[in-house]
Short mmCIF file of C-alpha atoms and ligand atoms in Angstrom, two decimals:
data_model
loop_
_atom_site.label_atom_id
_atom_site.label_comp_id
_atom_site.label_asym_id
_atom_site.label_seq_id
_atom_site.Cartn_x
_atom_site.Cartn_y
_atom_site.Cartn_z
CA MET A 65 -34.99 18.26 320.34
CA ARG A 66 -34.42 17.46 316.19
CA ILE A 67 -37.70 18.79 314.49
CA GLY A 68 -38.43 17.87 310.76
CA THR A 69 -41.11 19.68 308.89
CA LEU A 70 -42.20 17.91 305.23
CA GLY A 71 -43.21 20.84 303.23
CA ASN A 72 -41.72 24.56 303.21
CA GLY A 73 -45.05 26.52 302.96
CA LEU A 74 -47.01 28.80 305.70
CA MET A 75 -47.54 26.09 308.17
CA ALA A 76 -43.80 25.06 308.26
CA GLU A 77 -42.23 28.31 308.68
CA ALA A 78 -44.41 29.87 311.26
CA LEU A 79 -44.09 26.91 313.23
CA ALA A 80 -40.88 26.01 312.76
CA GLY A 81 -39.45 29.69 313.19
CA GLN A 82 -41.14 29.55 316.60
CA TRP A 83 -39.30 26.13 317.64
CA VAL A 84 -35.46 27.79 316.86
CA LYS A 85 -36.18 30.49 318.73
CA ALA A 86 -37.04 27.98 321.37
CA GLY A 87 -33.70 26.13 320.97
CA HIS A 88 -34.93 23.52 319.03
CA GLU A 89 -32.82 22.58 315.73
CA VAL A 90 -35.28 22.16 312.79
CA MET A 91 -34.65 20.95 309.38
CA ILE A 92 -37.42 22.46 306.65
CA GLY A 93 -38.05 19.74 304.52
CA GLY A 94 -39.48 20.40 300.58
CA ARG A 95 -40.02 18.76 297.58
CA ASP A 96 -37.37 21.78 296.32
CA ARG A 97 -34.10 22.17 297.79
CA GLU A 98 -33.53 25.86 297.13
CA ARG A 99 -37.16 26.54 298.59
CA ALA A 100 -36.94 24.71 301.60
CA ALA A 101 -33.49 26.60 302.13
CA GLU A 102 -34.78 30.15 301.35
CA VAL A 103 -37.46 29.37 304.16
CA ALA A 104 -34.59 28.14 306.65
CA GLU A 105 -32.77 31.32 305.77
CA ARG A 106 -36.29 33.42 306.61
CA ILE A 107 -36.28 31.96 310.07
CA VAL A 108 -33.37 32.26 310.88
CA ALA A 109 -33.34 35.92 310.22
CA ALA A 110 -36.39 36.34 311.53
CA ALA A 111 -34.63 34.58 314.88
CA GLY A 112 -31.55 37.02 314.82
CA SER A 113 -33.63 40.41 313.90
CA SER A 114 -36.03 39.43 316.91
CA GLY A 115 -33.58 39.29 319.24
CA GLU A 116 -33.97 35.89 320.41
CA ALA A 117 -31.52 33.91 322.79
CA GLY A 118 -28.51 32.68 320.99
CA SER A 119 -29.83 33.16 317.30
CA SER A 120 -27.88 36.11 315.81
CA GLY A 121 -24.52 33.79 315.61
CA GLU A 122 -26.54 30.95 314.01
CA ALA A 123 -28.48 33.24 311.93
CA ARG A 124 -24.59 34.64 310.01
CA SER A 125 -23.14 31.20 310.30
CA LEU A 126 -26.28 29.98 308.47
CA ALA A 127 -26.72 32.79 306.08
CA ASP A 128 -23.04 32.42 305.17
CA ALA A 129 -23.40 28.40 304.28
CA GLY A 130 -26.98 29.62 302.23
CA SER A 131 -28.55 26.75 300.75
CA ARG A 132 -25.60 24.65 300.70
CA VAL A 133 -26.83 23.63 304.35
CA GLU A 134 -26.61 19.80 304.09
CA ALA A 135 -28.61 17.71 306.08
CA GLY A 136 -26.17 16.27 308.04
CA SER A 137 -24.09 18.87 308.92
CA LEU A 138 -26.87 20.47 311.01
CA ALA A 139 -25.65 19.20 314.43
CA ASP A 140 -22.09 19.75 313.18
CA ALA A 141 -22.19 23.01 312.38
CA GLY A 142 -24.12 23.98 315.52
CA LEU A 143 -26.64 25.48 313.38
CA ARG A 144 -30.54 25.33 314.49
CA VAL A 145 -32.01 25.17 311.10
CA GLY A 146 -31.43 23.96 307.97
CA ALA A 147 -33.23 22.35 304.74
CA GLY A 148 -32.98 19.33 302.90
CA SER A 149 -35.33 16.98 300.78
CA LEU A 150 -38.41 15.91 302.09
CA VAL A 151 -37.12 12.36 303.10
CA GLU A 152 -33.65 14.22 304.89
CA ALA A 153 -36.30 16.17 306.77
CA ALA A 154 -38.30 13.29 307.68
CA ALA A 155 -35.10 11.17 308.50
CA TYR A 156 -33.98 14.22 310.62
CA GLY A 157 -36.79 15.02 313.47
CA GLU A 158 -37.81 13.14 316.29
CA VAL A 159 -41.23 15.06 315.77
CA VAL A 160 -42.11 15.65 312.10
CA LEU A 161 -44.03 18.35 311.50
CA LEU A 162 -46.69 17.33 308.44
CA ALA A 163 -47.49 20.38 306.99
CA VAL A 164 -48.54 19.84 303.07
CA PRO A 165 -52.38 19.44 301.40
CA ALA A 166 -54.62 17.08 303.12
CA GLU A 167 -54.97 15.29 300.02
CA VAL A 168 -51.16 14.03 299.96
CA ALA A 169 -50.78 13.68 303.93
CA VAL A 170 -51.02 9.96 304.28
CA GLU A 171 -48.28 9.92 301.33
CA VAL A 172 -45.94 12.19 302.38
CA ALA A 173 -46.33 10.74 306.06
CA GLY A 174 -45.28 7.41 304.40
CA LEU A 175 -41.57 9.03 304.73
CA VAL A 176 -41.36 8.90 308.23
CA PRO A 177 -39.35 6.26 309.97
CA ALA A 178 -41.03 4.14 312.96
CA GLY A 179 -40.57 5.65 316.21
CA ARG A 180 -41.00 9.29 315.22
CA THR A 181 -44.03 11.49 316.55
CA VAL A 182 -45.68 12.82 313.03
CA ILE A 183 -47.35 16.65 313.88
CA ASP A 184 -50.84 16.33 311.79
CA CYS A 185 -51.59 19.83 310.89
CA THR A 186 -53.40 19.29 307.90
CA ASN A 187 -57.11 20.50 306.82
CA ALA A 188 -59.02 18.89 304.04
CA LEU A 189 -61.06 21.75 304.09
CA ASP A 190 -63.02 22.04 301.02
CA HIS A 191 -62.78 26.13 300.50
CA ARG A 192 -65.87 26.00 298.11
CA ASP A 193 -68.23 25.69 301.15
CA PHE A 194 -66.00 24.85 304.22
CA THR A 195 -66.53 21.30 304.60
CA LEU A 196 -64.20 18.28 304.96
CA ALA A 197 -63.18 16.84 301.75
CA HIS A 198 -61.88 13.84 303.37
CA PRO A 199 -62.62 12.95 306.68
CA GLU A 200 -60.04 11.33 309.39
CA THR A 201 -56.71 12.49 307.85
CA ALA A 202 -55.01 12.21 311.19
CA GLU A 203 -56.09 8.39 311.75
CA ALA A 204 -55.67 7.69 308.08
CA ILE A 205 -52.09 8.34 308.56
CA ALA A 206 -52.05 5.66 312.04
CA GLN A 207 -53.47 3.22 310.22
CA ALA A 208 -50.83 3.72 306.71
CA VAL A 209 -47.63 4.31 308.64
CA PRO A 210 -46.81 1.76 311.08
CA GLY A 211 -44.71 2.96 314.25
CA VAL A 212 -45.25 6.10 313.97
CA GLN A 213 -47.11 8.48 316.57
CA VAL A 214 -49.90 10.70 314.67
CA VAL A 215 -50.42 13.82 316.79
CA LYS A 216 -53.46 16.00 315.71
CA ALA A 217 -52.67 20.06 316.57
CA PHE A 218 -52.07 23.23 315.50
CA ASN A 219 -54.85 22.58 312.72
CA LEU A 220 -57.20 25.31 314.46
CA ALA A 221 -55.31 28.27 314.12
CA ALA A 222 -53.89 30.27 310.93
CA ASP A 223 -50.60 30.46 309.87
CA ALA A 224 -49.95 33.98 310.66
CA VAL A 225 -51.78 33.01 314.55
CA TRP A 226 -48.75 30.63 314.90
CA ARG A 227 -46.18 33.81 313.49
CA ASN A 228 -47.30 35.59 316.68
CA PRO A 229 -49.24 33.42 318.97
CA PRO A 230 -51.29 35.03 321.48
CA ALA A 231 -49.80 34.35 325.32
CA GLY A 232 -52.14 31.56 326.55
CA LEU A 233 -53.90 30.33 323.38
CA GLY A 234 -55.57 27.17 324.21
CA VAL A 235 -53.93 24.55 321.28
CA PRO A 236 -56.17 21.66 321.46
CA ILE A 237 -54.41 18.07 320.53
CA CYS A 238 -55.50 14.64 319.87
CA GLY A 239 -53.11 11.64 319.94
CA ASP A 240 -52.73 7.90 321.46
CA GLY A 241 -48.97 8.73 321.68
CA GLY A 242 -46.37 11.44 321.48
CA VAL A 243 -48.93 13.81 322.74
CA ASN A 244 -46.19 15.27 326.11
CA VAL A 245 -43.91 16.17 323.79
CA VAL A 246 -46.37 17.99 321.83
CA ALA A 247 -47.61 19.71 324.39
CA ASP A 248 -44.38 20.93 325.22
CA LEU A 249 -43.63 22.35 321.93
CA VAL A 250 -47.17 23.93 322.35
CA ARG A 251 -45.89 25.54 325.23
CA ASP A 252 -42.64 26.56 323.62
CA LEU A 253 -44.76 29.21 321.69
CA GLY A 254 -46.40 30.67 324.84
CA CYS A 255 -49.40 28.61 324.05
CA VAL A 256 -51.29 26.02 326.32
CA PRO A 257 -51.70 22.44 325.34
CA VAL A 258 -55.44 21.80 325.93
CA ALA A 259 -55.77 17.57 326.40
CA ALA A 260 -58.67 16.91 323.97
CA GLY A 261 -58.60 13.05 323.54
CA GLY A 262 -57.26 10.19 321.91
CA LEU A 263 -56.84 10.00 318.09
CA VAL A 264 -60.36 8.58 317.21
CA ARG A 265 -61.20 11.73 318.48
CA ALA A 266 -59.05 13.94 315.89
CA LYS A 267 -61.63 13.61 313.51
CA LEU A 268 -63.85 15.88 315.60
CA LEU A 269 -60.77 18.32 315.73
CA GLU A 270 -60.48 18.43 311.85
CA ALA A 271 -64.13 19.24 311.91
CA THR A 272 -64.13 21.76 314.33
CA ALA A 273 -62.10 23.41 311.84
CA ALA A 274 -63.91 23.23 308.96
CA LEU A 275 -66.74 24.51 310.93
CA ALA A 276 -64.91 27.28 312.38
CA ILE A 277 -62.86 28.56 309.67
CA GLY A 278 -66.04 28.74 307.77
CA ILE A 279 -67.79 30.76 310.30
CA TRP A 280 -64.97 33.04 310.36
CA VAL A 281 -64.81 33.42 306.95
CA GLY A 282 -68.25 34.32 306.68
CA GLY A 283 -67.73 37.02 309.49
CA GLY A 284 -69.11 35.11 312.72
CA ASN A 285 -67.22 35.65 315.72
CA VAL A 286 -65.72 32.45 316.34
CA ARG A 287 -64.82 33.16 319.78
CA GLY A 288 -68.10 34.12 321.30
CA MET A 289 -69.37 31.18 320.61
CA PHE A 290 -67.28 29.62 323.60
CA PRO A 291 -67.87 32.28 326.66
CA PRO A 292 -66.32 31.15 329.93
CA LEU A 293 -68.11 28.79 331.73
CA ALA A 294 -68.22 31.62 334.96
CA ASP A 295 -70.97 33.22 332.74
CA ALA A 296 -72.87 30.72 332.74
CA PHE A 297 -72.61 28.73 335.94
CA GLY A 298 -70.79 31.59 338.39
CA THR A 299 -67.87 28.93 338.19
CA VAL A 300 -64.40 29.59 337.49
CA LEU A 301 -62.47 26.11 336.47
CA PRO A 302 -58.62 26.00 336.23
CA GLY A 303 -57.58 27.99 332.71
CA GLU A 304 -60.07 30.17 332.55
CA SER A 305 -59.84 33.53 334.16
N1 NAP B 13 -51.95 28.53 306.39
C1 NAP B 13 -53.13 27.93 307.54
O1 NAP B 13 -53.74 29.24 307.75
C2 NAP B 13 -53.36 26.85 307.74
C3 NAP B 13 -54.24 26.87 309.13
C4 NAP B 13 -54.13 25.41 309.74
C5 NAP B 13 -53.85 24.52 309.05
N2 NAP B 13 -53.44 24.76 307.93
C6 NAP B 13 -52.91 23.07 307.12
O2 NAP B 13 -51.49 22.82 306.75
C7 NAP B 13 -51.36 22.02 305.72
C8 NAP B 13 -50.04 23.54 305.14
O3 NAP B 13 -50.49 24.58 304.86
P1 NAP B 13 -49.70 25.43 304.48
O4 NAP B 13 -50.78 26.93 304.70
O5 NAP B 13 -48.42 25.63 305.46
O6 NAP B 13 -49.71 25.63 303.03
P2 NAP B 13 -48.82 25.89 301.93
O7 NAP B 13 -48.35 27.05 301.73
O8 NAP B 13 -49.53 26.21 300.46
O9 NAP B 13 -47.54 25.07 301.89
C9 NAP B 13 -47.57 23.59 301.05
C10 NAP B 13 -46.40 22.74 301.69
O10 NAP B 13 -46.84 21.09 301.14
C11 NAP B 13 -45.61 20.80 299.58
N3 NAP B 13 -46.54 20.40 298.95
C12 NAP B 13 -47.42 20.37 298.16
N4 NAP B 13 -47.79 18.95 297.27
C13 NAP B 13 -47.29 18.41 297.71
C14 NAP B 13 -46.99 17.14 297.33
N5 NAP B 13 -47.75 16.39 296.36
N6 NAP B 13 -46.10 16.21 297.90
C15 NAP B 13 -45.25 16.72 298.82
N7 NAP B 13 -45.33 18.30 299.57
C16 NAP B 13 -46.44 18.58 298.75
C17 NAP B 13 -45.45 22.40 299.07
O11 NAP B 13 -44.57 22.08 298.52
P3 NAP B 13 -43.93 23.57 297.32
O12 NAP B 13 -43.26 24.10 298.06
O13 NAP B 13 -42.68 22.39 296.46
O14 NAP B 13 -44.99 23.50 296.42
C18 NAP B 13 -45.59 23.36 300.06
O15 NAP B 13 -44.33 23.24 300.43
C19 NAP B 13 -52.55 22.44 304.88
O16 NAP B 13 -53.22 20.64 304.83
C20 NAP B 13 -53.54 23.12 305.58
O17 NAP B 13 -54.50 22.47 305.42
C21 NAP B 13 -53.17 25.72 307.08
#
């Protein structure tokens, strides 16, 4: 699958790195081509050093091409990762990861052509008190950008988690369309998609992230808040063990 990223920061590198290893073709999109190209090169180097299937040859070819990799040359050159502008990455991806600050999410998502799936991993977190600076980002994107399928996912865990996700990590997904393809991208990380409802529930996922991150930063045990149901009811649900 072709995946574009809007943003070349921590989340884009972490998630795109996993999807490249899983065999997808990725274009890192950034405001600054050189920064985007550096991220693409790091992803290829990391995929090569981890010995992922088929990555070493491509790592060499990307390194040779360096930051001169052009948007249109990805498929022709057989490369699995390259870099481009935000507009180019938005046009490239069948699925587009929106990984920019939440305050510019709607504006940047406006670059995505109709018919694509946008993964919104943003958190509008106000780091002063761990509240939401503005609510309902995913729904706002869906309202503002016609014809795209917005899926909220990957916003609960830190980029460091996505760089090395624990097997079986549950990843809640909210969306009305495009959820199956995002679920497959979750599985590509060795994680488990958790159907968390339609896009109307994305605001709950955004609030959950703010609450959990605030507790976590305050030294609380977020995992301990959700013990297996078996502990309470003596019942084991599918997916629990
Ligand atoms: N990091 C985490 O652990 C984590 C976890 C869950 C969710 N999130 C959410 O994921 C999103 C991305 O986080 P991140 O950690 O990857 O951030 P980051 O490392 O700071 O990267 C942000 C990216 O957004 C770009 N950007 C900033 N302002 C922009 C604008 N006005 N127009 C276009 N692009 C712009 C930056 O471009 P330049 O390089 O040109 O500055 C950069 O590529 C945020 O909404 C964050 O809340 C982060």
